[in-house]
mmCIF file of C-alpha atoms and ligand atoms in Angstrom:
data_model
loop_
_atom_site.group_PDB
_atom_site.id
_atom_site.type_symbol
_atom_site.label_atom_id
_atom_site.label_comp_id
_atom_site.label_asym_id
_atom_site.label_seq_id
_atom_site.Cartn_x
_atom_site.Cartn_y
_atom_site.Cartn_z
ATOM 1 C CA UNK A 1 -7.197 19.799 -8.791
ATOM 2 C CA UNK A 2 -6.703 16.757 -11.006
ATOM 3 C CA UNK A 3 -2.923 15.224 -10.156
ATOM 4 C CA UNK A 4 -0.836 15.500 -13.886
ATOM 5 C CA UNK A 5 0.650 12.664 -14.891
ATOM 6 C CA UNK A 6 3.652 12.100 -17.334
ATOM 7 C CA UNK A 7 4.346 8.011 -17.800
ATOM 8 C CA UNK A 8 6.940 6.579 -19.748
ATOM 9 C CA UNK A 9 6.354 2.620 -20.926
ATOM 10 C CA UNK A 10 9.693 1.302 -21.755
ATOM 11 C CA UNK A 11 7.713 -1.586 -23.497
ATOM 12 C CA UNK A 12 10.610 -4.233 -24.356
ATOM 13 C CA UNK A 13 13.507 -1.854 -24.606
ATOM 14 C CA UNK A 14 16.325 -0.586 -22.182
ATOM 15 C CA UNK A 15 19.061 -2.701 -20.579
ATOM 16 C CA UNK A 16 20.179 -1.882 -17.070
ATOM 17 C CA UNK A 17 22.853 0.379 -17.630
ATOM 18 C CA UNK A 18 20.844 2.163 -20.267
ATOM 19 C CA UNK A 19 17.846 2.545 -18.030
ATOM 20 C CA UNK A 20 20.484 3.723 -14.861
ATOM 21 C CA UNK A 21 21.792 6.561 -17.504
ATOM 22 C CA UNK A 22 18.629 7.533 -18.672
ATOM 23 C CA UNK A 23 16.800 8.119 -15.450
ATOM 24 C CA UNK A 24 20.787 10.025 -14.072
ATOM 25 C CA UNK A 25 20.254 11.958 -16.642
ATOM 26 C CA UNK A 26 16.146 13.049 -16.656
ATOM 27 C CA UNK A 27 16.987 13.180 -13.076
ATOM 28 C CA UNK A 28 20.380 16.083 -13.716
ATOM 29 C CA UNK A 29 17.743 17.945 -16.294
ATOM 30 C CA UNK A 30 14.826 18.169 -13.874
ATOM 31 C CA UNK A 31 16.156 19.045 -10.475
ATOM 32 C CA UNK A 32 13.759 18.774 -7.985
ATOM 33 C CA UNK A 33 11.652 20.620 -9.822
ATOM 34 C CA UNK A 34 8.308 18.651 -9.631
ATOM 35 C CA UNK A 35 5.631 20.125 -11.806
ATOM 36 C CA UNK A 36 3.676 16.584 -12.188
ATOM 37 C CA UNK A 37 4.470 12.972 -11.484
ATOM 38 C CA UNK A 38 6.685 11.587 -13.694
ATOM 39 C CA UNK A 39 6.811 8.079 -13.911
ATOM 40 C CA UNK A 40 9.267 5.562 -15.761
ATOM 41 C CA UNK A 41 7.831 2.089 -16.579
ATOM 42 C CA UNK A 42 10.353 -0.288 -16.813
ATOM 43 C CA UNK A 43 10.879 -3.909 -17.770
ATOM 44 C CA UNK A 44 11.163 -6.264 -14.800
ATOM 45 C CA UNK A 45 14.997 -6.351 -15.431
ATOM 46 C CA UNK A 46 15.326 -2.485 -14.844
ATOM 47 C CA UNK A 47 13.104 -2.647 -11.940
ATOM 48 C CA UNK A 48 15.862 -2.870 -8.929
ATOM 49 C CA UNK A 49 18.414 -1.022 -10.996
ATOM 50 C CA UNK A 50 16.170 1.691 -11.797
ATOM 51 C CA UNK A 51 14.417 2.306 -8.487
ATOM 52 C CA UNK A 52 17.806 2.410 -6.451
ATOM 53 C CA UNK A 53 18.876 5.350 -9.089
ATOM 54 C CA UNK A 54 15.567 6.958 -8.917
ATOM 55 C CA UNK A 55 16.168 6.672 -5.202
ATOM 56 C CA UNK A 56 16.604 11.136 -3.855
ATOM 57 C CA UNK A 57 15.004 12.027 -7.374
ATOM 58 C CA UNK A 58 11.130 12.549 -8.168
ATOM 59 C CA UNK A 59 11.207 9.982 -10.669
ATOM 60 C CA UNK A 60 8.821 7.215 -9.631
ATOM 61 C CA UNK A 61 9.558 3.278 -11.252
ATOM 62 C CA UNK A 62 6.568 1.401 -12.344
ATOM 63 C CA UNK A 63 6.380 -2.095 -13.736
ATOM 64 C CA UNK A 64 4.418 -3.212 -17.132
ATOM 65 C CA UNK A 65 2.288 -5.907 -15.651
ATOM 66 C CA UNK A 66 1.750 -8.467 -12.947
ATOM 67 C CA UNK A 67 -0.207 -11.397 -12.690
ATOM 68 C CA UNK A 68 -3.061 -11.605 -10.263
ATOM 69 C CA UNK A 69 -2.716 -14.004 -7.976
ATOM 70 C CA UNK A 70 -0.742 -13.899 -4.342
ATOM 71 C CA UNK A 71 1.554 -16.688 -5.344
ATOM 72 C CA UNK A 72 2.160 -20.344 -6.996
ATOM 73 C CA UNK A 73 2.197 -22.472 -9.754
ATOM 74 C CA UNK A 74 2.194 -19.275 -12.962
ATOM 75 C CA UNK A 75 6.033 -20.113 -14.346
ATOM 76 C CA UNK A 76 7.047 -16.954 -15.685
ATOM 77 C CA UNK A 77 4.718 -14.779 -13.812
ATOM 78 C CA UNK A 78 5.379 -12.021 -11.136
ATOM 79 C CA UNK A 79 3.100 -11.114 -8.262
ATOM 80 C CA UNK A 80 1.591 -8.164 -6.876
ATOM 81 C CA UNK A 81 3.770 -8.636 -3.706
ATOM 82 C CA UNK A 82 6.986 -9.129 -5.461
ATOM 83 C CA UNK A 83 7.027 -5.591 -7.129
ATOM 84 C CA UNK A 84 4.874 -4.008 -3.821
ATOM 85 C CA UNK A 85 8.098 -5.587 -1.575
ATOM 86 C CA UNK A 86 11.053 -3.726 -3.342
ATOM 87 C CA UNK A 87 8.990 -0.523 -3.359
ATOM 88 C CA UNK A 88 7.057 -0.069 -7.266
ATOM 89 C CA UNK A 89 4.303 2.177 -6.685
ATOM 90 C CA UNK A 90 2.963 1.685 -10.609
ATOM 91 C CA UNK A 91 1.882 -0.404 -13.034
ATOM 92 C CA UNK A 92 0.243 -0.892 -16.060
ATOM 93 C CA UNK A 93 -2.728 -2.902 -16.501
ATOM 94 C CA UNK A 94 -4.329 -3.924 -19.734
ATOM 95 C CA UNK A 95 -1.939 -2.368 -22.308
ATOM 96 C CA UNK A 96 -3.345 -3.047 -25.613
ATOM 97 C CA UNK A 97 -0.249 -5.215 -26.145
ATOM 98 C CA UNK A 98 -1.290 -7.346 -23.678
ATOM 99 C CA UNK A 99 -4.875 -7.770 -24.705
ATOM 100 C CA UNK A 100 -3.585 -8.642 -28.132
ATOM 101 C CA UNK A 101 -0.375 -10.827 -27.799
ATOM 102 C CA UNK A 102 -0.974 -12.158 -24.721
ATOM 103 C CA UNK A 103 -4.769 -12.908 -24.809
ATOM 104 C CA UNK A 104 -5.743 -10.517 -21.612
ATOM 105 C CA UNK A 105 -9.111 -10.224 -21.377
ATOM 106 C CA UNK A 106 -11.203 -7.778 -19.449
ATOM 107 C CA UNK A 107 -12.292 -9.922 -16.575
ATOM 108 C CA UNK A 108 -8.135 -10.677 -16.214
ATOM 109 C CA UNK A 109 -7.546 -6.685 -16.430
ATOM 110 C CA UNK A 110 -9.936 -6.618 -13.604
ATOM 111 C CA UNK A 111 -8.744 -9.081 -11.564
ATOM 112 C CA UNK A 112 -5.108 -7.229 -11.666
ATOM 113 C CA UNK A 113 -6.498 -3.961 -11.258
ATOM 114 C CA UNK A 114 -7.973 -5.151 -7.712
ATOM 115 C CA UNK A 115 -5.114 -7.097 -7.426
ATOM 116 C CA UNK A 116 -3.021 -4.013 -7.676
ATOM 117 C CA UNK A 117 -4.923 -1.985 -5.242
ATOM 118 C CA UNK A 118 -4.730 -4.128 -2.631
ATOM 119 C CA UNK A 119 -1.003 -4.142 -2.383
ATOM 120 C CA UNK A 120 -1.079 -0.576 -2.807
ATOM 121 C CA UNK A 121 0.310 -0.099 -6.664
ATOM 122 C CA UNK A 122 -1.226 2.384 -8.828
ATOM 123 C CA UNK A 123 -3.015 0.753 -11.845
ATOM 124 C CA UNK A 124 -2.325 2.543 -15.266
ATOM 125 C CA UNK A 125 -5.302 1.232 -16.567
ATOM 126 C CA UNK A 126 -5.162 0.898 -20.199
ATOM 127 C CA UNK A 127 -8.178 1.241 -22.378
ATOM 128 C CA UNK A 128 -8.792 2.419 -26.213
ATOM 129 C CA UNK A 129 -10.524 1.308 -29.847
ATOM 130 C CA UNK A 130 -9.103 -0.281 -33.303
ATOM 131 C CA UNK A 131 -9.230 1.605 -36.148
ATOM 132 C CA UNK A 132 -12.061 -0.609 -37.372
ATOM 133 C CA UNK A 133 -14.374 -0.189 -34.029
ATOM 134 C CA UNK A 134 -13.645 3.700 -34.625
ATOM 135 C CA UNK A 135 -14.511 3.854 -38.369
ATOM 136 C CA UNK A 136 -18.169 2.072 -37.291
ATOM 137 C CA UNK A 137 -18.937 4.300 -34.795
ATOM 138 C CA UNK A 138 -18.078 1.967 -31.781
ATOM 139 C CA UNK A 139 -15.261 3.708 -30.206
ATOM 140 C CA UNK A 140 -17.331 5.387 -27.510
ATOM 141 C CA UNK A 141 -19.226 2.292 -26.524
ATOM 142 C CA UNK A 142 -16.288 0.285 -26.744
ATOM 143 C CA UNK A 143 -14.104 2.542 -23.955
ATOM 144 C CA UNK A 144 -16.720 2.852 -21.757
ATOM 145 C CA UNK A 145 -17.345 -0.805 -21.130
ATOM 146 C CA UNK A 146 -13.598 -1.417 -20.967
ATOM 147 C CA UNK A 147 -13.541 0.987 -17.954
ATOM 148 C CA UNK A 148 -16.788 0.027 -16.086
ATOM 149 C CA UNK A 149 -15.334 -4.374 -16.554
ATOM 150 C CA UNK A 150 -11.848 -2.586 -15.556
ATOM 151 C CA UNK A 151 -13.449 -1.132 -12.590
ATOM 152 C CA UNK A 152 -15.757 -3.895 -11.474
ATOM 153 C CA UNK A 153 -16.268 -4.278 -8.082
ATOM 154 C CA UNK A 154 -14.330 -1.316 -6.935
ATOM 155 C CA UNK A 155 -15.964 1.289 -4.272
ATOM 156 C CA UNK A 156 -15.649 5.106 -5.507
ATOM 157 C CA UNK A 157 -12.581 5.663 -3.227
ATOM 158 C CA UNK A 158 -10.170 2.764 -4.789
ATOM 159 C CA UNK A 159 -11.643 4.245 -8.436
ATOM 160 C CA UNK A 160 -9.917 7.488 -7.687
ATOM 161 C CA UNK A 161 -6.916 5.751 -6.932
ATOM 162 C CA UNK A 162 -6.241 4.400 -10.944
ATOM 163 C CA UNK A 163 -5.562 6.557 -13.114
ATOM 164 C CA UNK A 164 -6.527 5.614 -16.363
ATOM 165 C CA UNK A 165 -4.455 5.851 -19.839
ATOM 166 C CA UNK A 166 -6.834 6.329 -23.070
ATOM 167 C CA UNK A 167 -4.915 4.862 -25.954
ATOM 168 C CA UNK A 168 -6.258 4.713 -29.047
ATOM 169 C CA UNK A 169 -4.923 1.286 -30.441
ATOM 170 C CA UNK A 170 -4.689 3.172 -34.355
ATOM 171 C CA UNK A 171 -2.330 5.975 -32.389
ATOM 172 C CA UNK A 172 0.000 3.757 -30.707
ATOM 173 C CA UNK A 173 3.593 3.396 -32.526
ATOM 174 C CA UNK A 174 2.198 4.653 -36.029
ATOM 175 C CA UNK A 175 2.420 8.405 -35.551
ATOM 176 C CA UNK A 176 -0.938 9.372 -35.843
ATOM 177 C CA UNK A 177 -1.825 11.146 -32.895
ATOM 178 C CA UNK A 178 -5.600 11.853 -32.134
ATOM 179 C CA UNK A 179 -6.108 15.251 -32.604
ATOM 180 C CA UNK A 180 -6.797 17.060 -29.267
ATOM 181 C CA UNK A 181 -10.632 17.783 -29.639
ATOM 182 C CA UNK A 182 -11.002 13.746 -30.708
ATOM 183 C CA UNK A 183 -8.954 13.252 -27.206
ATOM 184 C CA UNK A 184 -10.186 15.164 -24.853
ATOM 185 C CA UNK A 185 -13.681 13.844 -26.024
ATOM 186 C CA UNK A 186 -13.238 10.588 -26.139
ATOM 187 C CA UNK A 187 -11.549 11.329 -21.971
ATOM 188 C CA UNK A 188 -14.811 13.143 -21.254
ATOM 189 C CA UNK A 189 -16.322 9.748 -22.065
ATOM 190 C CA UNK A 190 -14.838 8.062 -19.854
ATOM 191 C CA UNK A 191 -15.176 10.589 -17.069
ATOM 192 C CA UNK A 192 -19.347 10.847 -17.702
ATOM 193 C CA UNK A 193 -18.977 6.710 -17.595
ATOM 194 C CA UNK A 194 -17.208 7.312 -14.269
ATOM 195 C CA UNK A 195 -19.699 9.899 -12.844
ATOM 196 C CA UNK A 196 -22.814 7.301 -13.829
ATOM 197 C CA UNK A 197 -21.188 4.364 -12.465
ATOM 198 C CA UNK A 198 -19.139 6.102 -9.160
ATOM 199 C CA UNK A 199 -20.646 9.866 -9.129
ATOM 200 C CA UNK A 200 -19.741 13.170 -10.165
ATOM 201 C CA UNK A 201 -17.101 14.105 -7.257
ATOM 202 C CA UNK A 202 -14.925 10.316 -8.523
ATOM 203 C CA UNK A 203 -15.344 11.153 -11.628
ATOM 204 C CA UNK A 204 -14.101 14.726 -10.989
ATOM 205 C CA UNK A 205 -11.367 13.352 -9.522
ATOM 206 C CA UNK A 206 -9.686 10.535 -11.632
ATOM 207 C CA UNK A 207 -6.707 11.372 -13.675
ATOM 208 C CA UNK A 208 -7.174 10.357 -17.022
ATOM 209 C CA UNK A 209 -4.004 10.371 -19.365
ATOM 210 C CA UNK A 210 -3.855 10.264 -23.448
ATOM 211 C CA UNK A 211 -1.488 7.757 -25.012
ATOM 212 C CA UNK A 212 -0.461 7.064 -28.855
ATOM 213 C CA UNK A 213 1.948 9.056 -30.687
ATOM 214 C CA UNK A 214 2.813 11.286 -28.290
ATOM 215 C CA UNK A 215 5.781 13.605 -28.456
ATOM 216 C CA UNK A 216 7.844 16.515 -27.466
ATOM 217 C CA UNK A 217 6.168 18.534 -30.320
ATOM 218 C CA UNK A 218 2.453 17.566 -29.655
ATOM 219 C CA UNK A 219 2.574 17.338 -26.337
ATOM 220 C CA UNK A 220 1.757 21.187 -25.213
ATOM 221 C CA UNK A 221 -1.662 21.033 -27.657
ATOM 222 C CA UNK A 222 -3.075 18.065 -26.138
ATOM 223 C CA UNK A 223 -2.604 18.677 -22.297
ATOM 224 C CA UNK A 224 -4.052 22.329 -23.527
ATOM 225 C CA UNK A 225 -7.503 20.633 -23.460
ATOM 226 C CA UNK A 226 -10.132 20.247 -20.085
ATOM 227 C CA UNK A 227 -9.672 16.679 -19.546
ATOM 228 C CA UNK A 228 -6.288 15.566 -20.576
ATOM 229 C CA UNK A 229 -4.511 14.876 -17.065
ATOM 230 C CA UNK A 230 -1.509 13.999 -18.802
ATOM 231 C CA UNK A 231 0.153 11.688 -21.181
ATOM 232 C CA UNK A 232 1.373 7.715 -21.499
ATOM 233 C CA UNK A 233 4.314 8.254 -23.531
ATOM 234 C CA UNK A 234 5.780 4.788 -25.358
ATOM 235 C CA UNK A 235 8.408 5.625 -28.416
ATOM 236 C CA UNK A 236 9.545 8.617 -27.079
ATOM 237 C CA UNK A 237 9.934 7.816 -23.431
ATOM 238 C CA UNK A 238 13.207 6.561 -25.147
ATOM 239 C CA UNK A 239 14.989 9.739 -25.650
ATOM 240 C CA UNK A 240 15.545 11.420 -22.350
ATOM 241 C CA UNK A 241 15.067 14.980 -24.002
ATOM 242 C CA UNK A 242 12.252 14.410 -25.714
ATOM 243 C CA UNK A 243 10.704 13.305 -22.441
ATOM 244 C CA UNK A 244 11.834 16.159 -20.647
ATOM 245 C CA UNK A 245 9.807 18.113 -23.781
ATOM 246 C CA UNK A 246 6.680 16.403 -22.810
ATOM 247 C CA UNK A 247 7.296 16.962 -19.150
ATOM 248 C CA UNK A 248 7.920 20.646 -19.769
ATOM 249 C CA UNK A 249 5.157 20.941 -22.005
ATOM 250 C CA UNK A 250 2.851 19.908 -18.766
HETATM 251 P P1 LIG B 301 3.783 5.375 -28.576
HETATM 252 O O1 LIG B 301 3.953 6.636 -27.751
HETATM 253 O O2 LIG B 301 5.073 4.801 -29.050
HETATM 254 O O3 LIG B 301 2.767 5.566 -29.660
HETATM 255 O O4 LIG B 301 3.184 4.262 -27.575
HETATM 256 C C1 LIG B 301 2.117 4.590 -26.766
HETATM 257 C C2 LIG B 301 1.933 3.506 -25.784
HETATM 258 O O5 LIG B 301 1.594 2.379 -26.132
HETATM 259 C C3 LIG B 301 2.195 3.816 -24.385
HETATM 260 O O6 LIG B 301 1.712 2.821 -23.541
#
C-alpha cells in the first residue's frame, strides 16, 4: 500500500499566531485519528511556531523551499541543515511559483531534491503543464521529463522516498480542477516514467499527489481514482474545515 498524503502549502499567507490557531484547531478536530499524513507547509516564519504546536499531534510542518547548498555566501537563502536541525521533515521543491517568479530551473529542482534527501527531508516534488503546452498536446511529454531531470541521479530507493505533487499550472488558484480521469492519467504518466527509468516495484511504490483547485467538495472524486495518493492543497489549506473536508474525504 501506497502511503496517502494530504499537504497544505501556506504559500505567502499565515502569521504566527494564525498558523499556532489553525494547526490547535485541525489538531482539536482530528484527534489522533490518523487516516493519512497530513502535512502543513508553512512559511519560514511559522516554521518554529508551528512545529512546537504540532509537537503531541499528527500534524507534520514542512517548509516551501530551500536552497541547495550546505552553507555561505546566498543572502536570503536557507539551507537544508537549517530546517533538518529544528526537526522539518518536508518540503517542497519546484513549485510552479518558483519556476516562474523565481527563475528555478530543472537542473536547480534537482540539485534541491538531492539536497533534500541527504539531510533526510521529504521532497514534495512539484511538476505540471501550462495551459498552452496542454492545448498542443505536450502535457504528457512535458511531466515526464520534469520528473526523470527532478530525479536525476537518484538510486530507486531515495526515488521512493519523494513523493511527487502533479499540478497542473492552468488548475492552480483559478478553480478549474482537472477532472479526475484527466488526473489520474496524467499520475499514471508519471508512474510508467518511473517504472522505465527506476522499475515497476519504485514505481509501484511512489506516492503521487494531485494539486490545483482542490477542495472540500472535490476532494472525495479525485482520490476515488487508482493513482491519486492524495492531494497538495494551496487556497483551501487556509480554512481549517475545509481541510479537515479534504482530509476526511481521504
Ligand atoms: P490551489 O489549491 O489554491 O489551486 O493551489 C494549489 C497549489 O499550488 C498547491 O501547491
Amino acid at each position: 500500500m501506497r502511503r496517502k498524503v494530504i499537504a497544505g502549502n501556506w504559500k505567502m499567507n499565515m502569521l504566527p499566531n494564525e498558523a499556532m490557531n489553525f494547526i490547535n484547531a485541525l489538531a482539536e478536530r482530528q484527534g489522533q485519528e490518523k487516516t493519512c499524513e497530513v502535512i502543513l507547509c508553512v512559511p519560514y516564519t511559522d516554521l518554529f511556531y508551528s512545529l512546537l504546536t504540532a509537537q503531541n499531534t499528527p500534524i507534520k510542518i514542512g517548509a516551501q523551499n530551500m536552497h541547495w547548498e550546505e552553507r555561505g555566501a546566498y543572502t536570503g537563502e536557507i539551507a537544508p541543515e537549517m530546517l533538518q536541525c529544528i526537526n522539518v521533515q518536508y518540503v517542497i521543491i519546484g513549485h510552479s511559483e518558483r519556476r516562474q517568479y523565481f527563475a528555478e530551473t530543472d537542473e536547480t529542482v534537482n540539485k534541491k531534491v538531492k539536497a533534500a534527501l541527504a539531510h533526510e527531508l521529504t521532497p514534495i516534488l512539484c511538476v505540471g503543464e501550462t495551459l498552452k503546452q496542454k492545448e498542443v498536446g505536450l502535457a504528457e511529454e512535458v511531466i515526464t521529463k520534469q520528473v526523470e531531470l527532478a530525479l536525476g541521479g537518484l538510486i530507486a530507493k531515495q526515488v521512493e522516498e519523494v513523493i511527487i505533487a502533479y499540478e497542473p499550472i492552468w488548475a492552480i488558484g483559478t478553480g478549474k480542477v482537472a477532472t479526475k480521469e484527466d488526473a489520474n492519467d496524467a499520475i499514471k504518466q508519471i508512474r510508467n516514467k518511473i517504472a522505465d527509468l527506476y522499475g515497476e516495484e519504485t514505481a509501484q511504490n511512489v506516492t503521487i499527489l494531485y494539486g490545483g483547485s482542490v477542495n472540500g467538495k472535490n476532494a472525495k472524486e479525485l482520490f476515488s481514482t487508482s493513482d491519486i495518493d492524495g492531494a497538495l492543497v494551496g487556497g483551501a489549506s487556509l480554512k481549517v474545515g475545509e481541510f479537515e473536508e479534504i482530509i476526511k474525504s481521504i
